[in-house]
C-alpha positions as YAML, in Angstrom:
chain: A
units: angstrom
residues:
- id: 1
  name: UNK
  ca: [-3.16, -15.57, -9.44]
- id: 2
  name: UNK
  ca: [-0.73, -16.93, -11.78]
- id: 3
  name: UNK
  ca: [-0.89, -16.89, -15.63]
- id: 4
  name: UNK
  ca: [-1.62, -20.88, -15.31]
- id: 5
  name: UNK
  ca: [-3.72, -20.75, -12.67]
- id: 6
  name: UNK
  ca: [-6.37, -17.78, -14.55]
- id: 7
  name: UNK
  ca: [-5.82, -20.29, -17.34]
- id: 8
  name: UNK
  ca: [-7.33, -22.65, -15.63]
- id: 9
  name: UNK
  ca: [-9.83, -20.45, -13.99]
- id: 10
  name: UNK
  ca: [-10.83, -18.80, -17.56]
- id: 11
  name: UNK
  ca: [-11.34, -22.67, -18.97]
- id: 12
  name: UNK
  ca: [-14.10, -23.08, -16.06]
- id: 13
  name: UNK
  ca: [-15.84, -20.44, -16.68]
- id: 14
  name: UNK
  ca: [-16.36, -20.94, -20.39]
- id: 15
  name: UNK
  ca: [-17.24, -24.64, -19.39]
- id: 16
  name: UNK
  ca: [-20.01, -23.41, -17.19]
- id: 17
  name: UNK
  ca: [-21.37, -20.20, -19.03]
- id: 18
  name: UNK
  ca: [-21.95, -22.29, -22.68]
- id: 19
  name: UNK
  ca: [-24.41, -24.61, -22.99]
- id: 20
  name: UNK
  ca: [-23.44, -28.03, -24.55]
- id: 21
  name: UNK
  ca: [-26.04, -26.97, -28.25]
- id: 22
  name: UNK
  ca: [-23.69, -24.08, -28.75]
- id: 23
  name: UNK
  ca: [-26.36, -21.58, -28.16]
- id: 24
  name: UNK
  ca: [-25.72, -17.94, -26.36]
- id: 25
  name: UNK
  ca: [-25.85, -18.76, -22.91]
- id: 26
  name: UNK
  ca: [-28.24, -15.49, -22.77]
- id: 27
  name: UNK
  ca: [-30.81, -14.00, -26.49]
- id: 28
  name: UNK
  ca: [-28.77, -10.36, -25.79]
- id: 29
  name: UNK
  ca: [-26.21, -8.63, -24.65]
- id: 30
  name: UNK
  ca: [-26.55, -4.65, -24.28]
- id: 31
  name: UNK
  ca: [-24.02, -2.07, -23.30]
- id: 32
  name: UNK
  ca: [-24.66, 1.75, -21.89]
- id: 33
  name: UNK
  ca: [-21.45, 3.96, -20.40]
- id: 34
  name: UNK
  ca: [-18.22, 4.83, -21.38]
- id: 35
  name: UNK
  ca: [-15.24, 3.68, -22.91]
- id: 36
  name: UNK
  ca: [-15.05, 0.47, -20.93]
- id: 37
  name: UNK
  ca: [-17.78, -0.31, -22.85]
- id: 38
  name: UNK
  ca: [-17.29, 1.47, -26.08]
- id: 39
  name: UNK
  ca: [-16.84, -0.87, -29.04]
- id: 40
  name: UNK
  ca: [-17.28, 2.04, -31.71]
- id: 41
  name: UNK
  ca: [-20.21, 4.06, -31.07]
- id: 42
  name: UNK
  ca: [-18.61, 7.93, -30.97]
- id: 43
  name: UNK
  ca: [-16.72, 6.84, -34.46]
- id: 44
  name: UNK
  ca: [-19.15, 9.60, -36.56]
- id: 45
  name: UNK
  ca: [-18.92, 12.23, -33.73]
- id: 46
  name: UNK
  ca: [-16.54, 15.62, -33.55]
- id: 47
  name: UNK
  ca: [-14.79, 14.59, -30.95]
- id: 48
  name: UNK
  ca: [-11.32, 13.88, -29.45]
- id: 49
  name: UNK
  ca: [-12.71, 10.60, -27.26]
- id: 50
  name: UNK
  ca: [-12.63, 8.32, -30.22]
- id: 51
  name: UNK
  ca: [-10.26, 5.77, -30.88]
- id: 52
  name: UNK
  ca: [-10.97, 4.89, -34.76]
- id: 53
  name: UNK
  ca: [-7.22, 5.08, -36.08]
- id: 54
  name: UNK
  ca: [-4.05, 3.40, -35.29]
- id: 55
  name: UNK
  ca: [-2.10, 2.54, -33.20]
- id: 56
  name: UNK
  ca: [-5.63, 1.26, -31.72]
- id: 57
  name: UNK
  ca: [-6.69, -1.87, -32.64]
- id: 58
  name: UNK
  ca: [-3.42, -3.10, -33.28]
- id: 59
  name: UNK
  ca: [-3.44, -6.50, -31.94]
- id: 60
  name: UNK
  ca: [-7.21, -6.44, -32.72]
- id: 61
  name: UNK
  ca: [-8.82, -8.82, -35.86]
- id: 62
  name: UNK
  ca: [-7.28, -7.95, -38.90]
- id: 63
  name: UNK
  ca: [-5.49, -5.40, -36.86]
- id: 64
  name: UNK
  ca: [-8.28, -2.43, -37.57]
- id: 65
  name: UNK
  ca: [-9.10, -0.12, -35.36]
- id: 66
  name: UNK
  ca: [-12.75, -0.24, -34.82]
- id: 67
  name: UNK
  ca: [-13.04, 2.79, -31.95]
- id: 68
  name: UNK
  ca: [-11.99, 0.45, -28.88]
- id: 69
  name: UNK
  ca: [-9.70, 2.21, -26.73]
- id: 70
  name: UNK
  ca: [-7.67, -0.45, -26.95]
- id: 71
  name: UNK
  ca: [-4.83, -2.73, -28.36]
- id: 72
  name: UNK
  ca: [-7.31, -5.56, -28.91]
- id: 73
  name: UNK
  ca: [-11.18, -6.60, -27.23]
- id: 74
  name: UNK
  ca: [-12.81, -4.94, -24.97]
- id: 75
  name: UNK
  ca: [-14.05, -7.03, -21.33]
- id: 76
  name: UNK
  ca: [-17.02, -6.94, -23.40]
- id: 77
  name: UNK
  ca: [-16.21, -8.50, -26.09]
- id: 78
  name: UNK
  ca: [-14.45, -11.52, -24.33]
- id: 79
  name: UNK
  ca: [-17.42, -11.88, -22.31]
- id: 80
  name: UNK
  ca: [-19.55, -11.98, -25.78]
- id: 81
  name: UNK
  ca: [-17.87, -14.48, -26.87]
- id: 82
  name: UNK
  ca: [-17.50, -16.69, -23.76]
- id: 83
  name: UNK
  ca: [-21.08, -16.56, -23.86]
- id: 84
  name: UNK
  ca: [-21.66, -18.18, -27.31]
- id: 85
  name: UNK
  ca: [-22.01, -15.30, -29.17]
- id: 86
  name: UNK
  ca: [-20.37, -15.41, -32.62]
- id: 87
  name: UNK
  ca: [-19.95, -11.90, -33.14]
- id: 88
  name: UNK
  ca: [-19.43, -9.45, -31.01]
- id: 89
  name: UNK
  ca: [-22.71, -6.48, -30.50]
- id: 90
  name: UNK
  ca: [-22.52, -3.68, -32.71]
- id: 91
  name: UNK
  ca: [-22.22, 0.00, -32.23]
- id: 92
  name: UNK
  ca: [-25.58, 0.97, -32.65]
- id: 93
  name: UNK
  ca: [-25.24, 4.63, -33.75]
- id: 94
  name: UNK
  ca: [-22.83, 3.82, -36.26]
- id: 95
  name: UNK
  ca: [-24.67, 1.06, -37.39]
- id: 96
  name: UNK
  ca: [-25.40, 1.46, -41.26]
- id: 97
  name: UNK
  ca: [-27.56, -1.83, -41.91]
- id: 98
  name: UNK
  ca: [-29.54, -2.93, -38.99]
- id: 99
  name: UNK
  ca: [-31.24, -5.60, -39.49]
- id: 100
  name: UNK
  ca: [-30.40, -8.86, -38.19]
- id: 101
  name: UNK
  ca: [-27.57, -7.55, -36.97]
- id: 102
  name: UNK
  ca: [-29.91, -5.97, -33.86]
- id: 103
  name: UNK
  ca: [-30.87, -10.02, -32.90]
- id: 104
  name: UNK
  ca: [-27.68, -10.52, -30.70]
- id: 105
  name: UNK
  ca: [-28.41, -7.30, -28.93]
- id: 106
  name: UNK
  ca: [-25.98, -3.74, -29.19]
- id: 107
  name: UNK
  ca: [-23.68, -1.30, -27.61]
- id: 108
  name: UNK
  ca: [-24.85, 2.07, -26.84]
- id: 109
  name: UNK
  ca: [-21.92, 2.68, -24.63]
- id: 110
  name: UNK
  ca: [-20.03, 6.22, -26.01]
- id: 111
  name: UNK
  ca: [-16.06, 7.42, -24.51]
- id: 112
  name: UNK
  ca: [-16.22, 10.46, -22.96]
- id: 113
  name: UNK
  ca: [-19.40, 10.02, -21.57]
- id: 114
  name: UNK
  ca: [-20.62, 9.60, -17.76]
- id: 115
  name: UNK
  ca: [-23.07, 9.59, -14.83]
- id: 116
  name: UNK
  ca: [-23.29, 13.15, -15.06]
- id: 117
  name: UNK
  ca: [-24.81, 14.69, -17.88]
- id: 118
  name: UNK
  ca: [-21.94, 17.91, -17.94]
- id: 119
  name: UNK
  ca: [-19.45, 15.04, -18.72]
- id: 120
  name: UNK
  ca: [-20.53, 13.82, -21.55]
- id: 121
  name: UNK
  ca: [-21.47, 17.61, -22.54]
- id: 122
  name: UNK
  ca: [-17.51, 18.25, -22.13]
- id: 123
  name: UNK
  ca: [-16.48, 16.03, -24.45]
- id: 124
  name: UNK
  ca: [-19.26, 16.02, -27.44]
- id: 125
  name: UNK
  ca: [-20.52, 12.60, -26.49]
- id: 126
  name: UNK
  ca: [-23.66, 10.70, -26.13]
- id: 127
  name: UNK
  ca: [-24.93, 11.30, -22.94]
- id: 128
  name: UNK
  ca: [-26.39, 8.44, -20.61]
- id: 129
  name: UNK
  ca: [-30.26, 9.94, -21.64]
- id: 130
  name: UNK
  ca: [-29.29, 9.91, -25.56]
- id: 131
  name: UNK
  ca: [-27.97, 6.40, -24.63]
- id: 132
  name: UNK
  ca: [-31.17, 5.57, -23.60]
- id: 133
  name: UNK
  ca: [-32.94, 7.50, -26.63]
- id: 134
  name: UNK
  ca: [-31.18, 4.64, -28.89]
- id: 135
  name: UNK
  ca: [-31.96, 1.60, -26.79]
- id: 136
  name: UNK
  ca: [-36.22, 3.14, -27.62]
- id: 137
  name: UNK
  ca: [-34.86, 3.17, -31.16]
- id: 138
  name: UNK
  ca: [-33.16, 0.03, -31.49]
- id: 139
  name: UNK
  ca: [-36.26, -1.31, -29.72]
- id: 140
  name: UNK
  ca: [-38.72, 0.20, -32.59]
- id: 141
  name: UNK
  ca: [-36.11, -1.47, -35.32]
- id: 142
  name: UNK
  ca: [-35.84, -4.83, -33.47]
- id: 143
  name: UNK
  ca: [-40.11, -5.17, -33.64]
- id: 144
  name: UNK
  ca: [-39.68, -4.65, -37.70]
- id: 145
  name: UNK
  ca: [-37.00, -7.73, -37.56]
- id: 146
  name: UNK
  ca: [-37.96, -9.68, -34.96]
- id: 147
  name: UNK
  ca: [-41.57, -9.29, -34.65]
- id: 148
  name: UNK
  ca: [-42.90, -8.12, -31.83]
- id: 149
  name: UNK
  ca: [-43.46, -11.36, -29.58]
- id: 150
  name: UNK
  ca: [-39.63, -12.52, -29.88]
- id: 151
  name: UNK
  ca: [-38.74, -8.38, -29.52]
- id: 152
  name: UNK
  ca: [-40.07, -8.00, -26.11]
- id: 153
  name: UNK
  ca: [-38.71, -11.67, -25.49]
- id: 154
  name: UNK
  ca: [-34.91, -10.62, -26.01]
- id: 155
  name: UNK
  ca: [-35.60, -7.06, -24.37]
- id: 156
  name: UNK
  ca: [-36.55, -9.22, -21.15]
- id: 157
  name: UNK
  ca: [-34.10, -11.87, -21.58]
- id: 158
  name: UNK
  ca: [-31.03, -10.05, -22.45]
- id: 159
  name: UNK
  ca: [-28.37, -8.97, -20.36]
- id: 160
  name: UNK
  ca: [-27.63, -5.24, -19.79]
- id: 161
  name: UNK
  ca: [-24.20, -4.05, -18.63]
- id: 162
  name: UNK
  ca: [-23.94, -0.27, -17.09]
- id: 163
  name: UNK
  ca: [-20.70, 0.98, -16.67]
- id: 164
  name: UNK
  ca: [-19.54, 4.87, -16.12]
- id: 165
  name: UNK
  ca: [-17.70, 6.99, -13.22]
- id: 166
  name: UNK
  ca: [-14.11, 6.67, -14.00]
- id: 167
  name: UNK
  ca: [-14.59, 9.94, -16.42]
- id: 168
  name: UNK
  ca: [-16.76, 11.36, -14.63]
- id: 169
  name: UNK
  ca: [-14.24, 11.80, -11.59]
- id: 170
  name: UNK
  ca: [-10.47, 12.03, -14.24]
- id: 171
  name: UNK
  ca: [-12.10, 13.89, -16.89]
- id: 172
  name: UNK
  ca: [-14.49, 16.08, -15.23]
- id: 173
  name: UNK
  ca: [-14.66, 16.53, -11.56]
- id: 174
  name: UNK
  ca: [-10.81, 16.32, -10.53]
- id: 175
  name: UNK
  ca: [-10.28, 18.82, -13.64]
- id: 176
  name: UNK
  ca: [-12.96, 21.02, -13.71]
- id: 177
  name: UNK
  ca: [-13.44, 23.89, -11.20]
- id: 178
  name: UNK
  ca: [-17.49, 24.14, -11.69]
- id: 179
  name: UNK
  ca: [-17.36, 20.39, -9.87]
- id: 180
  name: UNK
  ca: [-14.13, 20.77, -7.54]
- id: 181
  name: UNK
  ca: [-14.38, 24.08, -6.28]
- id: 182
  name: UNK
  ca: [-18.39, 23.57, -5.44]
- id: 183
  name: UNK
  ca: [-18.78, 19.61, -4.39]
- id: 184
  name: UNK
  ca: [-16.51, 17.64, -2.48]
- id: 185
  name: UNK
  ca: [-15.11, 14.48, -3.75]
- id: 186
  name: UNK
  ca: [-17.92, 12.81, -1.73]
- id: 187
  name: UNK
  ca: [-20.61, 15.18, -2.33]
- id: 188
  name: UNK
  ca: [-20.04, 14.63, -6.17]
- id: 189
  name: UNK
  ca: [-20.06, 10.94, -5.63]
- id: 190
  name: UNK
  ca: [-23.31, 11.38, -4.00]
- id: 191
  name: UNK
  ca: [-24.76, 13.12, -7.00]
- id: 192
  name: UNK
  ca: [-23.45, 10.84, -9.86]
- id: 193
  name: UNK
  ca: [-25.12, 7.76, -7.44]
- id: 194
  name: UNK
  ca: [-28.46, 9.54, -7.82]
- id: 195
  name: UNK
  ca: [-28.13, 9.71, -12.09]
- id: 196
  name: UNK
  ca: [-27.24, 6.16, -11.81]
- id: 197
  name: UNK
  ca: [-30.51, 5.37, -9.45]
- id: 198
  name: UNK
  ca: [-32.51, 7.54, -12.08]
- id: 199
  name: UNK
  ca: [-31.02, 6.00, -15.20]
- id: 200
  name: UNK
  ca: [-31.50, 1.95, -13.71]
- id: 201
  name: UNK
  ca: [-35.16, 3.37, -13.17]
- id: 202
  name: UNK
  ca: [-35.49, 4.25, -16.88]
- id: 203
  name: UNK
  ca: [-33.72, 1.67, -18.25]
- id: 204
  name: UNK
  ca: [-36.19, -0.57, -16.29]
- id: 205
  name: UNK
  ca: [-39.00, 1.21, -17.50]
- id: 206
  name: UNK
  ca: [-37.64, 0.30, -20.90]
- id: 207
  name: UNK
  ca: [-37.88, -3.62, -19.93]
- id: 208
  name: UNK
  ca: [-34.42, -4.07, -18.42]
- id: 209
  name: UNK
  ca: [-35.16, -6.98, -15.88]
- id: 210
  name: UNK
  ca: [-31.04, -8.38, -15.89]
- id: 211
  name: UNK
  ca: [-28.68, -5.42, -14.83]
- id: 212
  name: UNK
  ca: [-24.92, -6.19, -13.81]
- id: 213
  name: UNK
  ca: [-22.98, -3.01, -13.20]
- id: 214
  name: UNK
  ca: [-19.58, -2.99, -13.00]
- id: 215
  name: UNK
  ca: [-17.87, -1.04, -10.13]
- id: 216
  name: UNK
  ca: [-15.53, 1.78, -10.05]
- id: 217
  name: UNK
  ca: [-11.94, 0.34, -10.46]
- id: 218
  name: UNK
  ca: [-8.74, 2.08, -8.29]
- id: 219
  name: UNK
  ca: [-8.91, 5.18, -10.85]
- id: 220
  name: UNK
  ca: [-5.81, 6.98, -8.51]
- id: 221
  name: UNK
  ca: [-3.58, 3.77, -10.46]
- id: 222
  name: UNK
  ca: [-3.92, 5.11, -13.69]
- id: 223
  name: UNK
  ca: [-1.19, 5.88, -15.57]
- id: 224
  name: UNK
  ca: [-2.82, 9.44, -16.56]
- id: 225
  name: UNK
  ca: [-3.94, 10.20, -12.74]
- id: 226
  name: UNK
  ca: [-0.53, 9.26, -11.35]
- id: 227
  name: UNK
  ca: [1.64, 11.52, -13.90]
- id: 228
  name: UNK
  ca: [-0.48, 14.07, -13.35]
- id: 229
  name: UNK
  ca: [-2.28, 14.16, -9.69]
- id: 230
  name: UNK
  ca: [1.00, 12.18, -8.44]
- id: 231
  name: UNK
  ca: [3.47, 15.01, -8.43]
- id: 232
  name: UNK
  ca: [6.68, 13.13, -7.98]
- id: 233
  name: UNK
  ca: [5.28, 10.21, -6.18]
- id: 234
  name: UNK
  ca: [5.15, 6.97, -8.14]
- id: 235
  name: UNK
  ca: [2.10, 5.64, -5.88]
- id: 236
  name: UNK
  ca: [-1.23, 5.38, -7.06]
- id: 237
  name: UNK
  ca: [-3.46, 8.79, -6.03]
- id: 238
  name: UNK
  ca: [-4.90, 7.50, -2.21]
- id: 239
  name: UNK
  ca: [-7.58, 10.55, -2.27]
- id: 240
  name: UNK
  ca: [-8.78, 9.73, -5.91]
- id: 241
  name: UNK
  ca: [-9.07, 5.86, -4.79]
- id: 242
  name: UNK
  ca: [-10.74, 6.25, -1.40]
- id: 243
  name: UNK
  ca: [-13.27, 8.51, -3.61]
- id: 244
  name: UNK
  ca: [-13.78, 5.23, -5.81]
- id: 245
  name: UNK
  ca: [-14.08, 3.24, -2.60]
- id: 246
  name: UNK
  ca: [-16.68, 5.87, -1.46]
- id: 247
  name: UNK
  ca: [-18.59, 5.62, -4.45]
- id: 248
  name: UNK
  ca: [-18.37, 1.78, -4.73]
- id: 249
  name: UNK
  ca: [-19.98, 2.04, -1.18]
- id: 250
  name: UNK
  ca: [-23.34, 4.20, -2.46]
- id: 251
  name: UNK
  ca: [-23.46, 2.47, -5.54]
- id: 252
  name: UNK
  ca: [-24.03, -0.96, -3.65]
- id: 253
  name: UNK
  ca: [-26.26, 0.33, -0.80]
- id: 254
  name: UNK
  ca: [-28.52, 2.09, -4.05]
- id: 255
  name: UNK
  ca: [-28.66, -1.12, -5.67]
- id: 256
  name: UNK
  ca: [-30.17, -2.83, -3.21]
- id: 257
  name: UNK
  ca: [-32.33, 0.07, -2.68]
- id: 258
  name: UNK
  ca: [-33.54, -0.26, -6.23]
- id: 259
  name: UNK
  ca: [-33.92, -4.33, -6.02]
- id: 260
  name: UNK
  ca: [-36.83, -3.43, -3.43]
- id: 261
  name: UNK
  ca: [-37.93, -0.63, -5.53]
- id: 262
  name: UNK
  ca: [-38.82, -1.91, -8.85]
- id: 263
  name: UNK
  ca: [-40.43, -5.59, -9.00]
- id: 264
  name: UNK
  ca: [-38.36, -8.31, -10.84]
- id: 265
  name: UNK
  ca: [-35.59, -6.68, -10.98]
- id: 266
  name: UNK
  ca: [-31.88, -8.74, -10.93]
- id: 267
  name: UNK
  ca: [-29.90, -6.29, -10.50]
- id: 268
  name: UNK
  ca: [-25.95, -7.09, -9.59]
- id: 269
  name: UNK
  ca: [-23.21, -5.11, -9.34]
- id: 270
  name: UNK
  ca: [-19.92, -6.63, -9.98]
- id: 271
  name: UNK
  ca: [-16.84, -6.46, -8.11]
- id: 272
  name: UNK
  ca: [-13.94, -4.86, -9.91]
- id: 273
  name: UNK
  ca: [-12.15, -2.64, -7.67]
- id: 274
  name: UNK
  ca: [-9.88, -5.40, -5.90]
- id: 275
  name: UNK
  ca: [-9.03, -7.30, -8.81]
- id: 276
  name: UNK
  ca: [-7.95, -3.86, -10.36]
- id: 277
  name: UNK
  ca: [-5.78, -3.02, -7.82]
- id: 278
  name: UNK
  ca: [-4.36, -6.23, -7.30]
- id: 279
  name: UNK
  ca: [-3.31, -6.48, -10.65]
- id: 280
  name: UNK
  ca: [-1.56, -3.04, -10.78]
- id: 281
  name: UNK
  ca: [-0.21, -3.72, -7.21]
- id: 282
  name: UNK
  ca: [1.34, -7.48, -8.20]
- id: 283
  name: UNK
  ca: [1.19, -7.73, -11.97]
- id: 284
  name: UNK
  ca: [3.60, -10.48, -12.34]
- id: 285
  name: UNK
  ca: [1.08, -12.38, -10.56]
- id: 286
  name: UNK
  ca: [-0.97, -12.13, -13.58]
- id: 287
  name: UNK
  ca: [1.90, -12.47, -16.35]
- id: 288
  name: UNK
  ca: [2.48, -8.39, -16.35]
- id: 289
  name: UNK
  ca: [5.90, -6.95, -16.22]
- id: 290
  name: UNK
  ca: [4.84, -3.42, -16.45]
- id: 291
  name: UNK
  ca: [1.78, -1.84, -14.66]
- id: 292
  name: UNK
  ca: [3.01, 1.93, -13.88]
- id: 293
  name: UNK
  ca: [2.45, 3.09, -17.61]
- id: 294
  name: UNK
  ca: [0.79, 2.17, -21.06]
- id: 295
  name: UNK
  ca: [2.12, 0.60, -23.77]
- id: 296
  name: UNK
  ca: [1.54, 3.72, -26.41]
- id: 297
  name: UNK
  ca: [4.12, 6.35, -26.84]
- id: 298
  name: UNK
  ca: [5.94, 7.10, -23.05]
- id: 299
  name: UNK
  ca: [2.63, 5.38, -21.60]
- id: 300
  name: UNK
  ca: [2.57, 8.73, -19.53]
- id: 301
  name: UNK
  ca: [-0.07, 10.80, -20.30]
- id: 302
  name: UNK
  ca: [-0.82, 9.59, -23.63]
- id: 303
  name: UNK
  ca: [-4.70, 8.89, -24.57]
- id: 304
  name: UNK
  ca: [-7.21, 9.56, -27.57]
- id: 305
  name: UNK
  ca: [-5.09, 11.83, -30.54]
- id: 306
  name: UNK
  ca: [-1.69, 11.61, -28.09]
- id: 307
  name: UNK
  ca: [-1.86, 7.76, -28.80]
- id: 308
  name: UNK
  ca: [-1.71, 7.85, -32.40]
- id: 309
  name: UNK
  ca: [1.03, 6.29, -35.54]
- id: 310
  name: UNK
  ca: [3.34, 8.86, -35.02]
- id: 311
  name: UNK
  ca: [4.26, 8.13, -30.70]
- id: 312
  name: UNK
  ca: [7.33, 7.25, -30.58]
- id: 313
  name: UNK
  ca: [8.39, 4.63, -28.49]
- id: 314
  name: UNK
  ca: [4.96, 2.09, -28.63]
- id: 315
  name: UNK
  ca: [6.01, -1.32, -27.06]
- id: 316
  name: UNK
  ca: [6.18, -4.04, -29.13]
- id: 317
  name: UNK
  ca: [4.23, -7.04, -27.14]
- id: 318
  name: UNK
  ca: [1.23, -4.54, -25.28]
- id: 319
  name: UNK
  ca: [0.77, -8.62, -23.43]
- id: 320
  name: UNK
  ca: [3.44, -7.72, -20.76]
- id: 321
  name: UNK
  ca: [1.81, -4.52, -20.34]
- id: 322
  name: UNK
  ca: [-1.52, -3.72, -17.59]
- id: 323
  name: UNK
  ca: [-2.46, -0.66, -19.75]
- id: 324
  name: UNK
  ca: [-2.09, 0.39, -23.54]
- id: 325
  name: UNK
  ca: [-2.41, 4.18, -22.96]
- id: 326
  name: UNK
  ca: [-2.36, 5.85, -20.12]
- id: 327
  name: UNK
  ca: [-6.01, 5.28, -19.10]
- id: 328
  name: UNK
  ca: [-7.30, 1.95, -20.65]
- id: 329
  name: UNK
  ca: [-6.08, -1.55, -20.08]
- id: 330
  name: UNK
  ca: [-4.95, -3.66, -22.72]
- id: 331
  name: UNK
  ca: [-6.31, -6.88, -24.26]
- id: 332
  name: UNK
  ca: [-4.45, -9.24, -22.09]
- id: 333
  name: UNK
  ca: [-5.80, -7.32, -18.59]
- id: 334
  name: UNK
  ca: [-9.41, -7.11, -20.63]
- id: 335
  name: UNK
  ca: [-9.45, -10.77, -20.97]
- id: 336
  name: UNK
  ca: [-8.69, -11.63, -17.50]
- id: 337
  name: UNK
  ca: [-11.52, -8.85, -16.05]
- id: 338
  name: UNK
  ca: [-13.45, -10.60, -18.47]
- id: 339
  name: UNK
  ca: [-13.70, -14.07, -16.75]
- id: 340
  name: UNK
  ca: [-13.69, -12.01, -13.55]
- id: 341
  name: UNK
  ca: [-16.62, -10.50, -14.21]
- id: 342
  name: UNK
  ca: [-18.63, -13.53, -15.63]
- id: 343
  name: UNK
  ca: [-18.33, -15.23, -12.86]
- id: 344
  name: UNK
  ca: [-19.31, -12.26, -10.59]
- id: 345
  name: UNK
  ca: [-22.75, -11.81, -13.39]
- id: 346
  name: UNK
  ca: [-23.56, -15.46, -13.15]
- id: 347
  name: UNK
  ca: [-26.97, -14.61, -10.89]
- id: 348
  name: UNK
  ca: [-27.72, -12.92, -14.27]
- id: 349
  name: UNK
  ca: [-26.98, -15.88, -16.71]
- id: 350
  name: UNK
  ca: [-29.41, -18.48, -15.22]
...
């Protein structure tokens, strides 16, 4: 796709997702995983996966960093705002003044963290269950606001986005000889299927009805996974992405599994594994010049504290570049996934 022709595709969906009064296309918008979807939630936390200095957030509003790993938005926040939503959700564990500020829904979403509980454990993250434990608790604060007629009404209404895996393979199984040495690749992928069947189940039970989960994306093209798993190849890592293909495959034939399961349910994963890899494959195609490492420091290996003021040699224009360390996209690849992905969630927007 070129850069004019995504223009062109971005403009349509806008034009179909907002309605002509300005109004949010959906009441909410709600966020559980990892650092895909983390817009600032592990900012109080003693840990290394949080992204709350510069250079993060340097193409970002006001150019603070706000705990995206990222130059700029998040997929997330694009999609927010393509929706009609003026500001983008908050981090609700960091949130000091709720309030009205709960209305428009919230991210629970926390880096680090994963399917699998040890993952999260690893890294001194919020774990997909303490997620959850939130969500009850925004729930309890929204009633107060809201009341708690229009409460349950935006519970119901709003869209939730799941999204986890890619640590839970680079950060924990591929790295950690209590997963590798035990479970096979496949096995594992097996296992972190069945926490994402239990935690769909929960999050149901919590009045979820509108569930779009995002697949696993080509993780062996990661700058990170191919400087380190690569060796002295310059190819993305085939055994880590026929693992993601693997899992892709459970995670869809569980979903539909779980749309017979639990009454009322819309539940929709969305497609993001080819558009990853077609990007990283052809990235002029998509107005990229370099797609083989990030934009911070040598692009290499850098990611969390390695990304920080001090790396020397941080591009200048992160636009040109797929990924802005070595394990997150940037802005302008976030923006395009963003209208991807809308218009793979529209069975959730009607």
């Amino acid at each position: 796709m070129s850069t004019s022709a995504f223009s062109t595709f971005f403009l349509l969906v806008v034009v179909f997702l907002v309605p002509i009064n300005g109004k949010p296309k959906v009441p909410a918008l709600f966020t559980f995983g990892d650092s895909s979807l983390d817009v600032g939630c592990n900012n109080n936390l003693n840990t290394l996966a949080k992204a709350n200095y510069s250079p993060y957030g340097r193409d970002f509003e006001n150019h603070i960093p706000t705990g995206r790993f990222c130059n700029g938005k998040l997929t997330i926040d694009y999609a927010s705002e393509t929706l009609g939503f003026t500001s983008h959700q908050p981090p609700y564990p960091t949130l000091n003044i709720k309030g009205d500020n709960l209305l428009n829904g919230a991210s629970f979403a926390s880096s680090g963290s994963g399917y699998h509980e040890s993952t999260a454990r690893l890294y001194n993250v919020f774990t997909m269950n303490e997620q959850l434990e939130f969500f009850k608790d925004y729930q309890r604060e929204l009633i107060k606001v809201a009341g708690k007629p229009n409460a349950l009404s935006i519970i119901s209404g709003g869209v939730y986005l799941v999204g986890a895996g890619t640590g839970d393979f680079l950060l924990n199984y591929y790295i950690n000889p209590l997963q590798y040495r035990v479970y096979t690749a496949y096995q594992f992928s097996d296992i972190l299927v069945q926490s994402y069947s239990d935690f769909i189940q929960k999050l149901y039970a919590l009045g979820a009805r509108k569930i779009g989960v995002p697949s696993l994306v080509p993780i062996g093209c990661l700058p990170a996974a191919i400087t380190i798993f690569g060796f002295t190849s310059n190819k993305c890592v085939s055994k880590f992405n026929n693992a993601a293909i693997y899992f892709n495959q459970r995670l869809n034939s569980t979903s539909l599994n779980l749309l017979k399961m639990l009454p009322g349910l819309n539940l929709k994963v969305l497609e993001t594994y080819q558009l990853f890899y077609d990007i990283v494959s052809k990235p002029s195609q998509y107005g990229f010049t370099e797609a083989r490492k990030g934009c911070c420091g040598t692009g290499l290996i850098e990611l969390s504290i390695l990304c920080n003021r001090l790396a020397i040699g941080t591009c200048a224009d992160a636009s040109k570049y797929v990924f802005w360390d070595s394990f997150h996209p940037t802005d302008a690849f976030n923006k395009i996934m963003a209208a991807h992905l809308l218009s793979e969630a529209s069975p959730l927007l009607s």
